[in-house]
PDB file of C-alpha atoms in Angstrom:
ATOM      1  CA  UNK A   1      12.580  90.323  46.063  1.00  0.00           C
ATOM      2  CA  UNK A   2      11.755  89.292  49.684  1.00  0.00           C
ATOM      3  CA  UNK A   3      14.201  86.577  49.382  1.00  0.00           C
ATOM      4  CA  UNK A   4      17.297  88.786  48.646  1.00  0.00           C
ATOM      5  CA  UNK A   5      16.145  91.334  51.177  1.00  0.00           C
ATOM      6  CA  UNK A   6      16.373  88.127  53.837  1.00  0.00           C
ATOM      7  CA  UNK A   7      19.599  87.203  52.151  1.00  0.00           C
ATOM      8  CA  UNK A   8      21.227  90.901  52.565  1.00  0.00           C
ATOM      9  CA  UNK A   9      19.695  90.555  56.139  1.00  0.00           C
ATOM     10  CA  UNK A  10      21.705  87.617  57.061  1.00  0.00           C
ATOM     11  CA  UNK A  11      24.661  88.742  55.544  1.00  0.00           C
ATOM     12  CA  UNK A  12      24.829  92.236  57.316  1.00  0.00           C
ATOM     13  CA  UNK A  13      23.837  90.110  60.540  1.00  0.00           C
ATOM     14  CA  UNK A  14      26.820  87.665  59.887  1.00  0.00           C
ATOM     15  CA  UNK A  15      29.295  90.732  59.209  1.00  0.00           C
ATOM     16  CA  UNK A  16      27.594  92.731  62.319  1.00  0.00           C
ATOM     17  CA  UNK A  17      28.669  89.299  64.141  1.00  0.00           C
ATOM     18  CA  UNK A  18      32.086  88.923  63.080  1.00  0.00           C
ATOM     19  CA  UNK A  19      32.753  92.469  64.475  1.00  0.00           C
ATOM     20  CA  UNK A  20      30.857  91.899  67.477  1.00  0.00           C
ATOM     21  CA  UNK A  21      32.041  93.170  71.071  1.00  0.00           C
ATOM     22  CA  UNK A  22      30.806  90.434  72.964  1.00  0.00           C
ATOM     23  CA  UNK A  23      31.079  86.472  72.734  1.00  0.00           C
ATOM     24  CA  UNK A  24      28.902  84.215  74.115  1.00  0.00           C
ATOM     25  CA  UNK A  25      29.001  80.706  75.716  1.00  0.00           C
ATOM     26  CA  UNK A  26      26.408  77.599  77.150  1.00  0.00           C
ATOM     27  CA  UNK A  27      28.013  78.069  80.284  1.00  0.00           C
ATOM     28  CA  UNK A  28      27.204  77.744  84.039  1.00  0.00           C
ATOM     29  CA  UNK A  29      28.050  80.787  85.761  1.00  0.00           C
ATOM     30  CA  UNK A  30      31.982  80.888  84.509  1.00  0.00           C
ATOM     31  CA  UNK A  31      34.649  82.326  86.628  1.00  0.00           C
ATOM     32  CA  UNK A  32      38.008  83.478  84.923  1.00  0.00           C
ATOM     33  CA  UNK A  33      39.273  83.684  81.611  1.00  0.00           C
ATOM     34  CA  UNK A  34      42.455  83.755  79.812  1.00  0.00           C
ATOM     35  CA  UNK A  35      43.060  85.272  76.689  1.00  0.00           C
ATOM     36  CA  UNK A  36      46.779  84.044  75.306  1.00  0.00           C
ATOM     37  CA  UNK A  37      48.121  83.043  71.587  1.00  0.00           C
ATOM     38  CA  UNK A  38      45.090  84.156  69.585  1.00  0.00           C
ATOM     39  CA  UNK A  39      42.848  81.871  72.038  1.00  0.00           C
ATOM     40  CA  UNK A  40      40.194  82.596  74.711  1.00  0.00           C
ATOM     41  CA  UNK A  41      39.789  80.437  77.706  1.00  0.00           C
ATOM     42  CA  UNK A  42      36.542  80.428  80.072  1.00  0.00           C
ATOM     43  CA  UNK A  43      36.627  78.350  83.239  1.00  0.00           C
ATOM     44  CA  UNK A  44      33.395  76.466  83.235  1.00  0.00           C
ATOM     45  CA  UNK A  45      34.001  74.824  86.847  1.00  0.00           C
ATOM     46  CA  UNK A  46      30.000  73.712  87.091  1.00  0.00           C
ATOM     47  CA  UNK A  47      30.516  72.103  83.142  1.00  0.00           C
ATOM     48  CA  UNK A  48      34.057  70.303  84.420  1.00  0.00           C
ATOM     49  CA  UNK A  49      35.711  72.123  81.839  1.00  0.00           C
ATOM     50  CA  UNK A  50      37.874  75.171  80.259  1.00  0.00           C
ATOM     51  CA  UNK A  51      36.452  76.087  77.072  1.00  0.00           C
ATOM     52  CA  UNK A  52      38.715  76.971  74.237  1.00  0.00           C
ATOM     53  CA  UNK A  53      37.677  79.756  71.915  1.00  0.00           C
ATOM     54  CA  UNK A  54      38.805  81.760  68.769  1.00  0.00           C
ATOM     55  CA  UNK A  55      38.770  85.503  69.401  1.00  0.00           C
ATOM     56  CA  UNK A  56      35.798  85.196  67.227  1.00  0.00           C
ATOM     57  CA  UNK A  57      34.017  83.313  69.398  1.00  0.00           C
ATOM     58  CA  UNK A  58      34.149  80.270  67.718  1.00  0.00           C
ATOM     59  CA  UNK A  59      34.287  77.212  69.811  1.00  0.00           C
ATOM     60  CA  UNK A  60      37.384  75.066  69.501  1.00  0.00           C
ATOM     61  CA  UNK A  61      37.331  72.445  72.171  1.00  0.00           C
ATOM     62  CA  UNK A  62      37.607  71.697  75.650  1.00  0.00           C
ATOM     63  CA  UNK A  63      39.824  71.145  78.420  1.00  0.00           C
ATOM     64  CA  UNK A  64      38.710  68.290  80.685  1.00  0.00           C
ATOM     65  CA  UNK A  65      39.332  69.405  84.770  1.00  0.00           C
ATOM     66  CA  UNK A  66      37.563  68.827  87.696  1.00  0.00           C
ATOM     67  CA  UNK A  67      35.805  71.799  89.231  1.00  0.00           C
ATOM     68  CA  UNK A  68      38.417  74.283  87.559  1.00  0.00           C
ATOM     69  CA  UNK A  69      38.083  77.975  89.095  1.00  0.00           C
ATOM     70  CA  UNK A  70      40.856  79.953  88.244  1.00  0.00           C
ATOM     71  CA  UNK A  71      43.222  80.425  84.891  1.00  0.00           C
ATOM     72  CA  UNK A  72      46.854  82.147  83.522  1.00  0.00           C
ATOM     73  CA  UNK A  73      48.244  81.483  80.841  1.00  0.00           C
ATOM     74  CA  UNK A  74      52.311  81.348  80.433  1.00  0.00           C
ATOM     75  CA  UNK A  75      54.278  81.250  77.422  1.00  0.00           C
ATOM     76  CA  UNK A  76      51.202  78.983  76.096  1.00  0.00           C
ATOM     77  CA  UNK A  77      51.053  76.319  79.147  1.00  0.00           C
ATOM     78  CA  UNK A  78      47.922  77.173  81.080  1.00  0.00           C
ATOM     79  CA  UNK A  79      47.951  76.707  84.877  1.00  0.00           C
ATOM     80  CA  UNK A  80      44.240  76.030  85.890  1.00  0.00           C
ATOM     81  CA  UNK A  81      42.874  75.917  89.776  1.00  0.00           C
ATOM     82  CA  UNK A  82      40.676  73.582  90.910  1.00  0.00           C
ATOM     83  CA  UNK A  83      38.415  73.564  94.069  1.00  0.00           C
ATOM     84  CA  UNK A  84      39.084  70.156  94.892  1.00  0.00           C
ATOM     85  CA  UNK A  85      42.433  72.006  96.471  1.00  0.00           C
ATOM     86  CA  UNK A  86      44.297  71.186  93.086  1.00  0.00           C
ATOM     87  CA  UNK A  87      46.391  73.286  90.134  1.00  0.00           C
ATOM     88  CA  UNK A  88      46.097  71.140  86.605  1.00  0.00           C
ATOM     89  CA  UNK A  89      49.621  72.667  84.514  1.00  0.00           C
ATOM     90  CA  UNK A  90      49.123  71.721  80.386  1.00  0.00           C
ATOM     91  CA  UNK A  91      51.221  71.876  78.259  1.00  0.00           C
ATOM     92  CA  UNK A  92      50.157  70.289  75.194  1.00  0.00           C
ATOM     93  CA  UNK A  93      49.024  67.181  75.662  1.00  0.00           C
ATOM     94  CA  UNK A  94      50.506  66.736  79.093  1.00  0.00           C
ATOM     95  CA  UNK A  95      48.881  67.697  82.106  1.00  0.00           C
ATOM     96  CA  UNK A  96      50.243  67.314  85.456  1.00  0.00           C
ATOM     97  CA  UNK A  97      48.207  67.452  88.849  1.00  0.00           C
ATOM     98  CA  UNK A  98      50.237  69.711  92.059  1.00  0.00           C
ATOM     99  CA  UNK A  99      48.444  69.251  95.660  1.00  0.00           C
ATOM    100  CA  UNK A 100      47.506  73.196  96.986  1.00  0.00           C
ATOM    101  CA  UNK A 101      47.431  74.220 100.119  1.00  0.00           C
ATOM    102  CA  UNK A 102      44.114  75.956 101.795  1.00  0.00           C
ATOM    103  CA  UNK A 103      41.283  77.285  98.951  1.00  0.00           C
ATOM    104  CA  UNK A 104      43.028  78.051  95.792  1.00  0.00           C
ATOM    105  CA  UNK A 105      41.117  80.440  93.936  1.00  0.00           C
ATOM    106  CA  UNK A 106      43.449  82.202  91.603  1.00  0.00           C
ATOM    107  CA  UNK A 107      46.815  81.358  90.285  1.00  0.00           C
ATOM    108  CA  UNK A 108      49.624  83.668  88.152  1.00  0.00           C
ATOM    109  CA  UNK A 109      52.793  82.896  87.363  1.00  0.00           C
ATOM    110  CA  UNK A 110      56.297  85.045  87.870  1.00  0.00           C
ATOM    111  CA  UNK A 111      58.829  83.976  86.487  1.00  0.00           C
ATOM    112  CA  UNK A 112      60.080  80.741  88.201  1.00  0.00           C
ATOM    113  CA  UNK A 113      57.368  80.870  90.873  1.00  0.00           C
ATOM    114  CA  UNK A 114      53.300  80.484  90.975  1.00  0.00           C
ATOM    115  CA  UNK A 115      51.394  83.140  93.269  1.00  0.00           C
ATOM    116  CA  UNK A 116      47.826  81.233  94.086  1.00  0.00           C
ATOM    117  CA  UNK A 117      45.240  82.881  95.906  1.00  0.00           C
ATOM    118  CA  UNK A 118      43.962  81.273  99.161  1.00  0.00           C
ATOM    119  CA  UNK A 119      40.944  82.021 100.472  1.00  0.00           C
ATOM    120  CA  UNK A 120      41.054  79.955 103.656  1.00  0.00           C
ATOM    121  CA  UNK A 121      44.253  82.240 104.855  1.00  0.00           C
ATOM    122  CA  UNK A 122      43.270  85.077 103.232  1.00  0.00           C
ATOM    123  CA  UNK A 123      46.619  85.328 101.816  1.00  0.00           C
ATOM    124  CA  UNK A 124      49.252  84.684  98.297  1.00  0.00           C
ATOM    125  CA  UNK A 125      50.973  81.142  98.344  1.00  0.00           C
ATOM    126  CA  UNK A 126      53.970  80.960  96.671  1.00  0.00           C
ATOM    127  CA  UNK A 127      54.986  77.288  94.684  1.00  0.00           C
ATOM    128  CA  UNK A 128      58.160  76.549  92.891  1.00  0.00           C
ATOM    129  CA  UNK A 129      56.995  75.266  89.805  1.00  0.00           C
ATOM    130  CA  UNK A 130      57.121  71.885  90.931  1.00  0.00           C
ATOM    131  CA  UNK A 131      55.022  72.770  93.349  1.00  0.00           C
ATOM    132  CA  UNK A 132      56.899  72.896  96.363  1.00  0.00           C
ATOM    133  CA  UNK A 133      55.669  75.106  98.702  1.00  0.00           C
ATOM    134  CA  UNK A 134      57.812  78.017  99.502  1.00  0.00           C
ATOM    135  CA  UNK A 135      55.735  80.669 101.566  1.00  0.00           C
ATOM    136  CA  UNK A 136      52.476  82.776 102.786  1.00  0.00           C
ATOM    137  CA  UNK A 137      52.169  86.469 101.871  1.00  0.00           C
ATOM    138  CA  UNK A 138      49.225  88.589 103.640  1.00  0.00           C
ATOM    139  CA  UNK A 139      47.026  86.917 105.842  1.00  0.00           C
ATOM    140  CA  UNK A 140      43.335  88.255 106.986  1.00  0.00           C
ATOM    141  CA  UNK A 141      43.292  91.774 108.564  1.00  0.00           C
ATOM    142  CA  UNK A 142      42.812  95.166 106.868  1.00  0.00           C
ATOM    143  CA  UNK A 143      45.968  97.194 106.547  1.00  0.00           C
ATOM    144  CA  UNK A 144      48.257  97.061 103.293  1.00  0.00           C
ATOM    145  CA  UNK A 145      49.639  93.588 102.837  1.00  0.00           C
ATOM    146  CA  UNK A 146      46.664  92.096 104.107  1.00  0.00           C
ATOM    147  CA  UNK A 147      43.193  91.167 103.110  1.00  0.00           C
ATOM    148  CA  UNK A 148      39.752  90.272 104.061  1.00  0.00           C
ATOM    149  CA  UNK A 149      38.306  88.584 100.546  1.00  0.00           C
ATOM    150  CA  UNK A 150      41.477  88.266  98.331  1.00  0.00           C
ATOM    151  CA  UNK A 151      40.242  87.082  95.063  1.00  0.00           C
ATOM    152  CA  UNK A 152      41.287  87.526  91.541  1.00  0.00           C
ATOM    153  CA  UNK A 153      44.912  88.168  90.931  1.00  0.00           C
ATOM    154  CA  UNK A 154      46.632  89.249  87.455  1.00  0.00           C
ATOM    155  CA  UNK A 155      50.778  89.671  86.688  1.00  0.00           C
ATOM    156  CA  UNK A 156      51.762  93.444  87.340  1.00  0.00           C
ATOM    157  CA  UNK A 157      54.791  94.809  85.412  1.00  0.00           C
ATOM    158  CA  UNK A 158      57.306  93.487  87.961  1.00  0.00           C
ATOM    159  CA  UNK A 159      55.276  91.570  90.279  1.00  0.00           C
ATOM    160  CA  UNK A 160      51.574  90.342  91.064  1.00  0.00           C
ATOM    161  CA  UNK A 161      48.101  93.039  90.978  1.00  0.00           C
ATOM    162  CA  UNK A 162      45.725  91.093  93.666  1.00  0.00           C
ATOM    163  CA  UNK A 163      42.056  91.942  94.625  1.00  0.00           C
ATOM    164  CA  UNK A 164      41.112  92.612  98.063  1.00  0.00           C
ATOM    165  CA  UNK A 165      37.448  92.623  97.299  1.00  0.00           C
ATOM    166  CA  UNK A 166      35.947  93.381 101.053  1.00  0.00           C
ATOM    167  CA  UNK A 167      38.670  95.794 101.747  1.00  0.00           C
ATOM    168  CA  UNK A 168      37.760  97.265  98.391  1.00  0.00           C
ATOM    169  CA  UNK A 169      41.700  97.472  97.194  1.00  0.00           C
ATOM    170  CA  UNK A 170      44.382  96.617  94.992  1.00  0.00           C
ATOM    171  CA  UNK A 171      47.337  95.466  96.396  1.00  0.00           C
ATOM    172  CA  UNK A 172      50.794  95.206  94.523  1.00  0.00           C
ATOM    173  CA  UNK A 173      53.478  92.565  95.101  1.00  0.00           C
ATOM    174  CA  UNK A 174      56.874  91.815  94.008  1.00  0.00           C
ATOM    175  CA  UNK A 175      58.297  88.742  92.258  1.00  0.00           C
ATOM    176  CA  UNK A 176      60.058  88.019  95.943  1.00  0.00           C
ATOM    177  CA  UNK A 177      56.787  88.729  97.330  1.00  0.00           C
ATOM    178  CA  UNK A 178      57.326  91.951  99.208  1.00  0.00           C
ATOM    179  CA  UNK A 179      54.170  94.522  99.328  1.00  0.00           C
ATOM    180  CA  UNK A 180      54.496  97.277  96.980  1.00  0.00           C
ATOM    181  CA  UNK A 181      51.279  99.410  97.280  1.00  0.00           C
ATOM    182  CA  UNK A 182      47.728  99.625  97.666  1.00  0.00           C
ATOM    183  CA  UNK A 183      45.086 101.897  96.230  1.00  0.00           C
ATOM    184  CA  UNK A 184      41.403 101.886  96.105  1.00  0.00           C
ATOM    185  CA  UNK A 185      39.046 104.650  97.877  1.00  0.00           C
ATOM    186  CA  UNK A 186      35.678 103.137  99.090  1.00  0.00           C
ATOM    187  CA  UNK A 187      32.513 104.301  97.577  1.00  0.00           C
ATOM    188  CA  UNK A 188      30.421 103.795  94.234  1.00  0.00           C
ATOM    189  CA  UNK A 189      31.114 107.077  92.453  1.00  0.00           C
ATOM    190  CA  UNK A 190      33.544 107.032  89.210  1.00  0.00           C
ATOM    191  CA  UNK A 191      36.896 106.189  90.343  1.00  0.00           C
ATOM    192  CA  UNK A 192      36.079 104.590  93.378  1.00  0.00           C
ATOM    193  CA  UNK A 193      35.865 100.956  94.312  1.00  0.00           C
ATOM    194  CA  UNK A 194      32.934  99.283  96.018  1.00  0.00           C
ATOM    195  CA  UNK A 195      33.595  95.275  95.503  1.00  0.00           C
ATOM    196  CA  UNK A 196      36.065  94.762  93.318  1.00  0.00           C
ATOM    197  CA  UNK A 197      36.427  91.309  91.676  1.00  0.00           C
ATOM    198  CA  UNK A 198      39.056  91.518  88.557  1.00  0.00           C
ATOM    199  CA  UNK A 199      41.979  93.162  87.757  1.00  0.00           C
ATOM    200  CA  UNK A 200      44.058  93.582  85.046  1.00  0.00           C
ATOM    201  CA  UNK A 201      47.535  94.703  83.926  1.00  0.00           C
ATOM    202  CA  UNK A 202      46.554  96.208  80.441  1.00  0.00           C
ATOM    203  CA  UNK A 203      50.581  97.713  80.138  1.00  0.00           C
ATOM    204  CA  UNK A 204      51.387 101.257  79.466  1.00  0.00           C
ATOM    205  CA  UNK A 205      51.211 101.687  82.759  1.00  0.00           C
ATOM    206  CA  UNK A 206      47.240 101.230  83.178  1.00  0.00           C
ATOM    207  CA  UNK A 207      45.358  98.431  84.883  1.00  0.00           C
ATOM    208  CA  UNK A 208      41.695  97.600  84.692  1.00  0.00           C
ATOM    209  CA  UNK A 209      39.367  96.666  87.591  1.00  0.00           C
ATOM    210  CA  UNK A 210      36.055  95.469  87.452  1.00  0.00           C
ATOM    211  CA  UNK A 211      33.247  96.213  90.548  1.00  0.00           C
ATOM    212  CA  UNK A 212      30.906  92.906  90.771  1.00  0.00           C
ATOM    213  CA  UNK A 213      28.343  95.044  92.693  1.00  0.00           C
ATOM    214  CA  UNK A 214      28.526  98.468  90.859  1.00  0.00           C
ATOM    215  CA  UNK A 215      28.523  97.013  87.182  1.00  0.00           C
ATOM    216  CA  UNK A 216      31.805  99.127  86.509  1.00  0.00           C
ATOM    217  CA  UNK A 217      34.989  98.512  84.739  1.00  0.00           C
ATOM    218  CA  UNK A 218      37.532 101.301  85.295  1.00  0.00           C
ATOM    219  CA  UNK A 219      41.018 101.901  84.283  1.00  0.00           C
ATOM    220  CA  UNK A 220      43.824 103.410  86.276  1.00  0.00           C
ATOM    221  CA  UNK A 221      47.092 103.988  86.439  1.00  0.00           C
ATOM    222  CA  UNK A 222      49.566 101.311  88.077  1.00  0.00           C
ATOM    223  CA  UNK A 223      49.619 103.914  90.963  1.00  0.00           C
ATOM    224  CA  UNK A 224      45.922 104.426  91.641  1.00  0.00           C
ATOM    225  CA  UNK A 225      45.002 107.428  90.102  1.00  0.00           C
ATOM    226  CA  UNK A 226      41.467 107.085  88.153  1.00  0.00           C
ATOM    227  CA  UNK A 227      41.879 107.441  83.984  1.00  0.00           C
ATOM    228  CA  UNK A 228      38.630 106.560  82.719  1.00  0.00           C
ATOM    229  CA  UNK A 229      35.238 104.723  82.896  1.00  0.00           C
ATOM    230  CA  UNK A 230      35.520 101.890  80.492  1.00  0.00           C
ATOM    231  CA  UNK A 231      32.225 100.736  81.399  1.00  0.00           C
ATOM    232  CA  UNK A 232      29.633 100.687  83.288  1.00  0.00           C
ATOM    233  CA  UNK A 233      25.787  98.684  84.852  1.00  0.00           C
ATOM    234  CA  UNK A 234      27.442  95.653  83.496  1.00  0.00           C
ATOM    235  CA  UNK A 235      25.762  92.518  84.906  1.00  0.00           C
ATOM    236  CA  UNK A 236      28.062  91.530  87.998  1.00  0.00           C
ATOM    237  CA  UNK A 237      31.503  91.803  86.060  1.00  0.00           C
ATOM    238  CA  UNK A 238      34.027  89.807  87.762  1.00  0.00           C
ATOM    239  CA  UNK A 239      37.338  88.257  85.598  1.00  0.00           C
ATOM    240  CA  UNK A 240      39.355  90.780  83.221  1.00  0.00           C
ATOM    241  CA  UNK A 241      41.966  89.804  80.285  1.00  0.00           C
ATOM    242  CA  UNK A 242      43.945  92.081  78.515  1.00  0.00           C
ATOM    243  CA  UNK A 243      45.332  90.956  74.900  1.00  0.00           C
ATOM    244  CA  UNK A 244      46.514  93.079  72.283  1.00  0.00           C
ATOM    245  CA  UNK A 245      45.149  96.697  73.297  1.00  0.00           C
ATOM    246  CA  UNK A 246      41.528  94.845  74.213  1.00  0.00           C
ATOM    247  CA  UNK A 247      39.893  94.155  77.298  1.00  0.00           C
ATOM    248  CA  UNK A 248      38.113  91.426  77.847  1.00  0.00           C
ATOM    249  CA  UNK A 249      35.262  91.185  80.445  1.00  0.00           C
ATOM    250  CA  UNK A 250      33.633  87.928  81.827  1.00  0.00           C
ATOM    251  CA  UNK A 251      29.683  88.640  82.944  1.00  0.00           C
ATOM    252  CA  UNK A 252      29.179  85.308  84.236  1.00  0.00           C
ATOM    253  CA  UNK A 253      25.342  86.042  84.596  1.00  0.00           C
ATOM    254  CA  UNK A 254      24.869  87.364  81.408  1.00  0.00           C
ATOM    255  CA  UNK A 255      26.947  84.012  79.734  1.00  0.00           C
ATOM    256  CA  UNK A 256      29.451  86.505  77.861  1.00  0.00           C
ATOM    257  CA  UNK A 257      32.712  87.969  77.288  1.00  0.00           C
ATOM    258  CA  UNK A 258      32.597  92.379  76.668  1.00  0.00           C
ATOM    259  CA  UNK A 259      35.052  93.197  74.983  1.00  0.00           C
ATOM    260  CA  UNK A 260      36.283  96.594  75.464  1.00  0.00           C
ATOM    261  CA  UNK A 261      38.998  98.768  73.512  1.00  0.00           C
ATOM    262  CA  UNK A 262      41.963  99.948  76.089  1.00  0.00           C
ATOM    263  CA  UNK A 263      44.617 100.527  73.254  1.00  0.00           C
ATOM    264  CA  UNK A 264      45.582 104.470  73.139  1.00  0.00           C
ATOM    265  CA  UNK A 265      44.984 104.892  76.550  1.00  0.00           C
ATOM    266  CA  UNK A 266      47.428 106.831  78.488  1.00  0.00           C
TER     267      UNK A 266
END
């Protein structure tokens, strides 16, 4: 009898598992993640590595890089930053190596061009996608356009959502790199932003910002205005991923990936 209570244990704990919110990793203090193609990807810079995951959780394999930092993922080729002042493309099996300019943090692509954040400038290089070099956008200072601690950065409908974590904003870009908008009102109450660290374009007009020092994840509309708490006293939340009407949120601290429901939300 107590073996078959055990056994219905295990399989209610297996089923509970499968339907889990969260997924969980061996990893040393990750820093972005991709979700693209039915496949999760974690930077693991202090493991050398991107780890490649099932949207279960199950581990598939790993990516080789050197001190890897930031991730997007385009039409299944992943372009990875490095902090040895590198971007790693792959496609496939191929991987090719493009020299960066300044402190690449974060990297999305556009269309026919890569936005990288920089955090020596403070500012959005633009590559061709051979890597050529094409301009600066922003630069340190705090009125829109500019920004003191640009960090993560995520594809808007049109252009490029990037975080402006000390100026506690969101700034919008075009493809051709012109400023759009900012929005972000200091403070730690609900719809406010204190240190932001991830965004995320979730469509239907909404994106999704996390606060590193406020544990929140909150949704708004692509023009500021506050929609909803998604979540909050999470354990420093920093990169964000939206796939298929989910929300997925790296807690580097905690080792694991929330995943919160954003489909419905208007």
């Amino acid at each position: 009898m107590r073996k078959a209570v055990l056994v219905i244990l295990v399989i209610l704990a297996m089923i509970a598992g499968a339907g889990a919110e969260e997924i969980k990793g061996d990893w040393k203090f990750p820093s972005d993640i991709a979700v693209s193609q039915g496949k999760l990807y974690v930077v693991d810079g202090l493991n050398n590595r991107v780890a490649v995951y099932d949207l279960y959780g199950q581990h598939l394999s790993d990516i080789r890089i050197d001190s890897p930092l930031g991730i997007c993922s385009y039409n299944g080729i992943l372009y990875v930053t490095s902090q040895k002042g590198k971007l790693y493309v792959i496609d496939g099996s191929s991987v090719k190596e493009i020299p960066l300019r300044g402190r690449p943090i974060d990297v999305v692509r556009i269309g026919d061009k890569l936005f990288v954040t920089d955090g020596k400038t403070e500012s959005i290089d633009v590559y061709s996608l051979d890597g050529t070099f094409i301009k600066s956008i922003g630069g340190k200072g705090t009125i829109p356009g500019k920004f003191t601690g640009i960090f993560m950065a995520d594809a808007s409908k049109d252009g490029v959502f990037v975080v402006d974590s000390i100026n506690a904003k969101i700034q919008e870009f075009s493809s051709k790199g012109k400023f759009i908008k900012a929005f972000g009102k200091f403070g730690i109450e609900e719809g406010n932003l204190f240190r932001p660290k991830g965004v995320a374009y979730c469509g239907n007009g909404t994106v999704a910002v996390s606060d590193g020092i406020t544990g929140a994840v909150q949704l708004f509309n692509t023009y500021g205005g506050f929609l909803k708490l998604l979540a909050k006293g999470l354990n420093y939340p920093t990169a964000l991923a939206c796939y298929q009407g989910k929300l997925y949120v790296l807690e580097p601290l905690a080792k694991r990936i929330l995943i919160l429901r954003v489909q419905g939300v208007k």
